[in-house]
PDB file of C-alpha atoms in Angstrom:
ATOM      1  CA  MET A   1       1.818 166.237 321.121  1.00  0.00           C
ATOM      2  CA  PRO A   2       2.778 169.852 320.937  1.00  0.00           C
ATOM      3  CA  ILE A   3       5.184 171.808 323.019  1.00  0.00           C
ATOM      4  CA  GLN A   4       3.602 175.141 323.905  1.00  0.00           C
ATOM      5  CA  ARG A   5       6.557 177.506 324.195  1.00  0.00           C
ATOM      6  CA  LYS A   6       4.624 180.517 325.458  1.00  0.00           C
ATOM      7  CA  PHE A   7       1.975 180.021 328.099  1.00  0.00           C
ATOM      8  CA  ASP A   8      -0.054 182.612 329.977  1.00  0.00           C
ATOM      9  CA  LEU A   9       0.047 181.276 333.497  1.00  0.00           C
ATOM     10  CA  PRO A  10      -3.159 181.786 335.491  1.00  0.00           C
ATOM     11  CA  ALA A  11      -3.082 183.232 339.002  1.00  0.00           C
ATOM     12  CA  SER A  12      -3.114 179.811 340.664  1.00  0.00           C
ATOM     13  CA  PRO A  13      -3.216 176.084 339.849  1.00  0.00           C
ATOM     14  CA  ASP A  14      -6.983 176.042 340.504  1.00  0.00           C
ATOM     15  CA  ALA A  15      -7.432 178.294 337.463  1.00  0.00           C
ATOM     16  CA  LEU A  16      -5.631 175.942 335.051  1.00  0.00           C
ATOM     17  CA  SER A  17      -7.720 175.049 332.031  1.00  0.00           C
ATOM     18  CA  PHE A  18      -8.240 171.376 331.192  1.00  0.00           C
ATOM     19  CA  SER A  19      -9.553 170.641 327.700  1.00  0.00           C
ATOM     20  CA  SER A  20      -9.407 166.879 328.289  1.00  0.00           C
ATOM     21  CA  PRO A  21      -8.983 164.457 331.178  1.00  0.00           C
ATOM     22  CA  LYS A  22      -5.239 164.310 330.436  1.00  0.00           C
ATOM     23  CA  PRO A  23      -2.798 165.899 332.878  1.00  0.00           C
ATOM     24  CA  VAL A  24      -1.437 169.400 332.361  1.00  0.00           C
ATOM     25  CA  PHE A  25       2.355 169.651 332.386  1.00  0.00           C
ATOM     26  CA  LEU A  26       4.082 172.965 333.082  1.00  0.00           C
ATOM     27  CA  LEU A  27       7.813 173.439 332.655  1.00  0.00           C
ATOM     28  CA  PHE A  28       9.122 176.400 334.645  1.00  0.00           C
ATOM     29  CA  ILE A  29      12.299 177.646 332.978  1.00  0.00           C
ATOM     30  CA  ALA A  30      14.656 180.600 333.183  1.00  0.00           C
ATOM     31  CA  SER A  31      13.933 183.259 330.568  1.00  0.00           C
ATOM     32  CA  LYS A  32      16.201 183.793 327.593  1.00  0.00           C
ATOM     33  CA  ASP A  33      19.146 186.106 328.072  1.00  0.00           C
ATOM     34  CA  PRO A  34      18.660 188.960 325.561  1.00  0.00           C
ATOM     35  CA  ALA A  35      22.397 188.973 324.811  1.00  0.00           C
ATOM     36  CA  THR A  36      22.650 185.267 323.933  1.00  0.00           C
ATOM     37  CA  GLY A  37      19.102 184.224 323.021  1.00  0.00           C
ATOM     38  CA  GLU A  38      19.495 181.235 325.350  1.00  0.00           C
ATOM     39  CA  SER A  39      18.308 180.618 328.883  1.00  0.00           C
ATOM     40  CA  TRP A  40      20.532 182.260 331.471  1.00  0.00           C
ATOM     41  CA  CYS A  41      20.405 179.050 333.550  1.00  0.00           C
ATOM     42  CA  PRO A  42      22.830 176.250 332.602  1.00  0.00           C
ATOM     43  CA  ASP A  43      20.531 173.597 334.152  1.00  0.00           C
ATOM     44  CA  VAL A  44      17.692 174.733 331.885  1.00  0.00           C
ATOM     45  CA  ARG A  45      19.960 174.689 328.835  1.00  0.00           C
ATOM     46  CA  ALA A  46      21.067 171.130 329.697  1.00  0.00           C
ATOM     47  CA  SER A  47      17.508 169.889 330.370  1.00  0.00           C
ATOM     48  CA  LEU A  48      15.679 171.341 327.360  1.00  0.00           C
ATOM     49  CA  PRO A  49      16.861 168.730 324.826  1.00  0.00           C
ATOM     50  CA  HIS A  50      15.532 165.969 327.113  1.00  0.00           C
ATOM     51  CA  ILE A  51      12.144 167.695 327.473  1.00  0.00           C
ATOM     52  CA  GLU A  52      11.897 168.404 323.754  1.00  0.00           C
ATOM     53  CA  ALA A  53      12.703 164.789 322.856  1.00  0.00           C
ATOM     54  CA  ALA A  54      10.285 163.311 325.399  1.00  0.00           C
ATOM     55  CA  PHE A  55       7.345 165.571 324.568  1.00  0.00           C
ATOM     56  CA  ALA A  56       7.860 165.432 320.779  1.00  0.00           C
ATOM     57  CA  ALA A  57       6.450 161.911 320.489  1.00  0.00           C
ATOM     58  CA  ASP A  58       3.035 161.628 318.835  1.00  0.00           C
ATOM     59  CA  ASP A  59       1.525 159.989 321.918  1.00  0.00           C
ATOM     60  CA  ALA A  60       3.135 162.373 324.428  1.00  0.00           C
ATOM     61  CA  PRO A  61       1.059 164.823 326.445  1.00  0.00           C
ATOM     62  CA  THR A  62       1.368 168.569 325.922  1.00  0.00           C
ATOM     63  CA  VAL A  63       3.866 170.567 327.956  1.00  0.00           C
ATOM     64  CA  SER A  64       3.646 174.336 328.361  1.00  0.00           C
ATOM     65  CA  PHE A  65       6.773 176.399 328.994  1.00  0.00           C
ATOM     66  CA  VAL A  66       6.566 179.103 331.660  1.00  0.00           C
ATOM     67  CA  GLU A  67       9.422 181.607 331.784  1.00  0.00           C
ATOM     68  CA  VAL A  68      10.208 182.795 335.318  1.00  0.00           C
ATOM     69  CA  GLY A  69      12.146 185.912 334.293  1.00  0.00           C
ATOM     70  CA  GLN A  70      15.724 187.087 334.260  1.00  0.00           C
ATOM     71  CA  LYS A  71      18.105 186.176 337.085  1.00  0.00           C
ATOM     72  CA  PRO A  72      17.428 189.304 339.234  1.00  0.00           C
ATOM     73  CA  GLU A  73      13.634 188.779 339.018  1.00  0.00           C
ATOM     74  CA  TRP A  74      13.952 185.072 339.739  1.00  0.00           C
ATOM     75  CA  ARG A  75      16.028 185.659 342.854  1.00  0.00           C
ATOM     76  CA  GLU A  76      13.425 187.933 344.481  1.00  0.00           C
ATOM     77  CA  ARG A  77      11.710 186.209 347.411  1.00  0.00           C
ATOM     78  CA  ASP A  78       8.324 187.608 346.391  1.00  0.00           C
ATOM     79  CA  ASN A  79       8.603 186.292 342.832  1.00  0.00           C
ATOM     80  CA  VAL A  80       5.123 185.044 341.890  1.00  0.00           C
ATOM     81  CA  PHE A  81       6.486 181.682 340.774  1.00  0.00           C
ATOM     82  CA  ARG A  82       7.957 181.133 344.224  1.00  0.00           C
ATOM     83  CA  THR A  83       4.954 182.432 346.185  1.00  0.00           C
ATOM     84  CA  LYS A  84       1.953 181.198 344.167  1.00  0.00           C
ATOM     85  CA  TRP A  85       3.408 178.150 342.422  1.00  0.00           C
ATOM     86  CA  ASP A  86       6.027 177.012 344.974  1.00  0.00           C
ATOM     87  CA  VAL A  87       8.752 176.826 342.322  1.00  0.00           C
ATOM     88  CA  ASN A  88      12.200 177.131 343.870  1.00  0.00           C
ATOM     89  CA  ASN A  89      14.368 175.594 341.136  1.00  0.00           C
ATOM     90  CA  VAL A  90      14.572 175.906 337.383  1.00  0.00           C
ATOM     91  CA  PRO A  91      13.894 173.847 335.493  1.00  0.00           C
ATOM     92  CA  THR A  92      10.890 172.407 337.307  1.00  0.00           C
ATOM     93  CA  LEU A  93       8.436 170.147 335.499  1.00  0.00           C
ATOM     94  CA  ALA A  94       5.085 170.004 337.314  1.00  0.00           C
ATOM     95  CA  ARG A  95       2.143 167.698 336.618  1.00  0.00           C
ATOM     96  CA  PHE A  96      -1.412 168.802 337.419  1.00  0.00           C
ATOM     97  CA  GLU A  97      -4.629 166.795 337.154  1.00  0.00           C
ATOM     98  CA  ARG A  98      -8.276 167.643 337.667  1.00  0.00           C
ATOM     99  CA  VAL A  99      -9.940 165.366 340.184  1.00  0.00           C
ATOM    100  CA  GLY A 100     -13.628 166.201 340.278  1.00  0.00           C
ATOM    101  CA  ASP A 101     -13.760 169.974 340.507  1.00  0.00           C
ATOM    102  CA  LYS A 102     -10.346 170.337 342.130  1.00  0.00           C
ATOM    103  CA  VAL A 103      -6.940 170.779 340.489  1.00  0.00           C
ATOM    104  CA  THR A 104      -4.273 168.685 342.193  1.00  0.00           C
ATOM    105  CA  GLU A 105      -0.540 168.730 341.684  1.00  0.00           C
ATOM    106  CA  LYS A 106       0.451 165.094 341.186  1.00  0.00           C
ATOM    107  CA  GLY A 107       4.197 165.623 341.184  1.00  0.00           C
ATOM    108  CA  ARG A 108       7.168 167.628 340.071  1.00  0.00           C
ATOM    109  CA  MET A 109      10.755 167.071 339.112  1.00  0.00           C
ATOM    110  CA  THR A 110      13.860 169.143 338.565  1.00  0.00           C
ATOM    111  CA  GLU A 111      16.857 168.679 336.282  1.00  0.00           C
ATOM    112  CA  ASP A 112      18.036 165.372 337.775  1.00  0.00           C
ATOM    113  CA  GLY A 113      14.754 163.628 336.977  1.00  0.00           C
ATOM    114  CA  ILE A 114      14.302 165.443 333.680  1.00  0.00           C
ATOM    115  CA  MET A 115      17.711 164.305 332.443  1.00  0.00           C
ATOM    116  CA  ASP A 116      16.996 160.636 333.248  1.00  0.00           C
ATOM    117  CA  PRO A 117      14.921 159.320 330.299  1.00  0.00           C
ATOM    118  CA  ALA A 118      13.304 156.465 332.265  1.00  0.00           C
ATOM    119  CA  THR A 119      12.312 158.725 335.156  1.00  0.00           C
ATOM    120  CA  LEU A 120      10.932 161.368 332.798  1.00  0.00           C
ATOM    121  CA  LYS A 121       8.947 158.802 330.792  1.00  0.00           C
ATOM    122  CA  ALA A 122       7.413 157.335 333.963  1.00  0.00           C
ATOM    123  CA  PHE A 123       6.487 160.818 335.192  1.00  0.00           C
ATOM    124  CA  MET A 124       4.748 161.603 331.894  1.00  0.00           C
ATOM    125  CA  ALA A 125       2.708 158.375 331.785  1.00  0.00           C
ATOM    126  CA  TYR A 126      -1.055 158.691 332.203  1.00  0.00           C
TER     127      TYR A 126
END
């Protein structure tokens, strides 16, 4: 399935759009450094190849990348990703599912889980 590299994040998880009964996966990552063209976060740079390989399979679900900003923005306590989405580490891979009319977060993992192929595959299973 596709990797959606740019994703317009809604105001809250309840506003996530589900086009099928499959889970929605969001990967919160550090934005690209304008000087290098790569993420400013070394953990994100190390994790991306694992995400790209796992989600590139034909039977894989879709993952949407959400950039959290440059380092100064990310470090602000009132950063929307921290306050509305409870993201405190990058990268963070979050799984959301619709149960009835409610959106529920079913789990999340950071770089340690992302970089373990078996753990990542189990997390992606639906």
